[in-house]
Short mmCIF file of C-alpha atoms in Angstrom, two decimals:
data_model
loop_
_atom_site.label_atom_id
_atom_site.label_comp_id
_atom_site.label_asym_id
_atom_site.label_seq_id
_atom_site.Cartn_x
_atom_site.Cartn_y
_atom_site.Cartn_z
CA MET A 1417 0.03 0.09 0.34
CA HIS A 1418 1.46 3.31 -0.51
CA GLY A 1419 1.76 6.09 1.76
CA ASP A 1420 1.20 9.37 -0.06
CA VAL A 1421 -1.32 9.50 -3.09
CA ASN A 1422 -0.02 12.50 -4.28
CA GLU A 1423 3.03 10.25 -5.65
CA LEU A 1424 0.21 7.75 -7.31
CA GLU A 1425 0.78 8.01 -11.02
CA HIS A 1426 -2.57 8.86 -13.05
CA VAL A 1427 -3.61 10.72 -9.18
CA GLN A 1428 -4.48 14.59 -8.47
CA ALA A 1429 -5.32 14.86 -4.75
CA PHE A 1430 -6.91 18.00 -3.76
CA ASN A 1431 -7.42 19.64 -0.36
CA VAL A 1432 -9.84 21.98 0.89
CA ASP A 1433 -8.76 24.80 -0.04
CA ASP A 1434 -8.40 23.36 -3.67
CA LEU A 1435 -11.82 22.64 -3.26
CA LYS A 1436 -13.21 26.04 -2.14
CA ALA A 1437 -10.74 27.82 -5.02
CA VAL A 1438 -12.54 25.96 -7.77
CA VAL A 1439 -16.22 26.29 -5.77
CA ALA A 1440 -15.28 30.07 -5.77
CA GLN A 1441 -14.90 30.55 -9.44
CA ASN A 1442 -18.02 28.05 -10.27
CA HIS A 1443 -20.12 30.97 -8.18
CA ALA A 1444 -18.27 33.84 -10.28
CA SER A 1445 -19.04 31.97 -13.16
CA ARG A 1446 -22.90 31.66 -12.65
CA ARG A 1447 -22.68 35.11 -11.02
CA LYS A 1448 -21.34 36.84 -14.13
CA MET A 1449 -24.14 34.32 -15.68
CA ALA A 1450 -27.12 35.31 -13.95
CA MET A 1451 -26.11 38.75 -14.27
CA GLU A 1452 -25.87 38.71 -17.95
CA ALA A 1453 -29.71 36.94 -17.75
CA GLU A 1454 -30.97 39.95 -15.91
CA ARG A 1455 -30.32 42.33 -18.44
CA LEU A 1456 -31.58 40.75 -21.30
CA LEU A 1457 -34.12 40.19 -19.57
CA GLU A 1458 -34.45 43.77 -18.57
CA GLU A 1459 -34.25 44.56 -22.34
CA GLU A 1460 -37.09 42.21 -23.35
CA VAL A 1461 -39.13 43.97 -20.73
CA GLU A 1462 -38.69 47.45 -21.79
CA ALA A 1463 -39.13 46.03 -25.44
CA PHE A 1464 -42.64 44.64 -24.55
CA GLU A 1465 -43.45 47.61 -22.27
CA ALA A 1466 -43.07 49.55 -25.51
CA TRP A 1467 -45.30 47.34 -28.06
CA GLY A 1468 -47.99 47.54 -25.59
CA ARG A 1469 -47.88 51.30 -25.37
CA SER A 1470 -47.87 51.31 -28.77
CA LEU A 1471 -51.03 49.30 -28.79
CA GLU A 1472 -53.13 52.46 -27.21
CA THR A 1473 -53.24 53.88 -31.08
CA VAL A 1474 -54.47 50.78 -32.71
CA SER A 1475 -58.23 52.27 -31.82
CA THR A 1476 -57.30 55.35 -33.73
CA ILE A 1477 -55.22 53.64 -36.76
CA SER A 1478 -58.56 51.54 -37.41
CA CYS A 1479 -61.03 54.26 -36.98
CA LEU A 1480 -59.21 56.54 -39.18
CA ARG A 1481 -58.45 54.00 -42.02
CA ASP A 1482 -61.98 52.61 -41.54
CA LYS A 1483 -62.95 56.03 -42.25
CA VAL A 1484 -60.82 56.76 -44.98
CA GLU A 1485 -62.46 53.89 -46.41
CA ALA A 1486 -65.61 54.57 -46.43
CA ILE A 1487 -65.06 57.69 -47.77
CA ARG A 1488 -63.09 55.88 -51.07
CA GLU A 1489 -65.86 53.79 -51.41
CA GLN A 1490 -68.53 55.97 -51.50
CA GLU A 1491 -66.63 58.38 -54.21
CA LEU A 1492 -65.42 55.19 -56.15
CA GLU A 1493 -69.16 54.33 -56.27
CA LYS A 1494 -70.20 57.94 -57.56
CA ALA A 1495 -67.28 57.41 -59.97
CA LEU A 1496 -68.14 54.41 -61.58
CA SER A 1497 -71.72 55.65 -61.99
CA ARG A 1498 -70.70 58.69 -63.73
CA LEU A 1499 -68.87 56.72 -66.02
CA GLY A 1500 -71.52 54.48 -66.63
CA SER A 1501 -72.14 50.70 -66.44
CA GLU A 1502 -70.21 49.30 -69.94
CA PHE A 1503 -67.14 50.98 -69.10
CA ALA A 1504 -67.67 50.72 -65.09
CA GLU A 1505 -67.88 47.20 -65.11
CA ARG A 1506 -64.87 46.97 -67.56
CA HIS A 1507 -62.34 48.65 -65.32
CA GLN A 1508 -63.73 48.02 -61.83
CA GLU A 1509 -60.81 46.62 -60.73
CA VAL A 1510 -58.36 48.53 -62.29
CA ILE A 1511 -60.08 51.60 -60.54
CA GLU A 1512 -60.22 49.78 -57.63
CA ALA A 1513 -56.90 48.92 -57.28
CA LEU A 1514 -55.88 52.52 -58.20
CA THR A 1515 -58.52 54.17 -54.96
CA ARG A 1516 -56.96 51.15 -52.74
CA GLY A 1517 -53.21 52.15 -53.83
CA ILE A 1518 -53.62 55.84 -53.08
CA VAL A 1519 -55.00 55.16 -49.53
CA ASN A 1520 -52.53 53.03 -48.18
CA LYS A 1521 -50.15 55.73 -49.58
CA ILE A 1522 -51.34 58.36 -47.98
CA LEU A 1523 -51.88 56.59 -44.25
CA HIS A 1524 -48.74 54.75 -45.03
CA ASP A 1525 -46.32 57.24 -43.31
CA PRO A 1526 -48.98 59.13 -40.82
CA MET A 1527 -49.24 55.50 -39.11
CA VAL A 1528 -45.99 53.94 -39.20
CA GLN A 1529 -44.69 57.66 -37.34
CA LEU A 1530 -47.67 57.09 -35.06
CA ARG A 1531 -46.35 54.15 -34.12
CA ALA A 1532 -42.73 54.90 -33.95
CA GLN A 1533 -43.50 57.91 -31.52
CA GLN A 1534 -41.65 56.19 -28.03
CA ASP A 1535 -42.68 59.50 -26.10
CA ILE A 1536 -46.11 58.44 -24.56
CA GLU A 1537 -47.19 62.00 -24.00
CA ALA A 1538 -46.03 63.14 -27.35
CA ARG A 1539 -47.82 59.79 -29.10
CA ARG A 1540 -50.73 60.57 -27.42
CA ARG A 1541 -50.58 64.07 -28.53
CA SER A 1542 -50.32 62.88 -31.94
CA MET A 1543 -53.48 60.95 -31.81
CA GLN A 1544 -55.41 63.55 -30.17
CA THR A 1545 -54.84 65.98 -33.20
CA LEU A 1546 -55.41 62.83 -35.76
CA GLN A 1547 -59.02 62.16 -33.82
CA THR A 1548 -59.41 66.08 -33.98
CA LEU A 1549 -58.40 66.83 -37.71
CA PHE A 1550 -60.21 63.81 -39.02
CA ASN A 1551 -63.56 64.22 -36.45
CA LEU A 1552 -62.80 60.49 -35.69
CA ASP A 1553 -65.00 59.13 -32.58
CA VAL A 1554 -62.65 56.53 -31.34
CA GLY A 1555 -64.18 56.00 -27.65
CA GLU A 1556 -67.72 55.24 -29.35
CA GLN A 1557 -66.49 52.57 -31.68
CA TYR A 1558 -63.43 50.79 -30.24
CA THR A 1559 -64.31 50.26 -26.52
#
């Protein structure tokens, strides 16, 4: 039997101090990983909260889009009736696509800007301005 374990081939002996150092190193590594996870979680929470705040624009955007679409449909109907049934039947799809394209292009930038606004109060002022300018009754239609 061998008296000193350290002298055995293929054997590495650790004392309590060695194990404490390994535990401390593992603890530091886990702490660093936990801090990184916390940072990532905070970023995701902020992104989620920003997304949640942007949802308040949905009712204004929907109401505005509905109003503009109703105007488009009324004006399209008047134009097609003035053009006569033969012309209207033959070209209705083209004229309808044209008017939808115009509406979408007009509404695109204001809607993107409204959704992208990070300042909550500025976004609310913008929504109120849209509601006033376009005479939208958002509360009645989307509550």
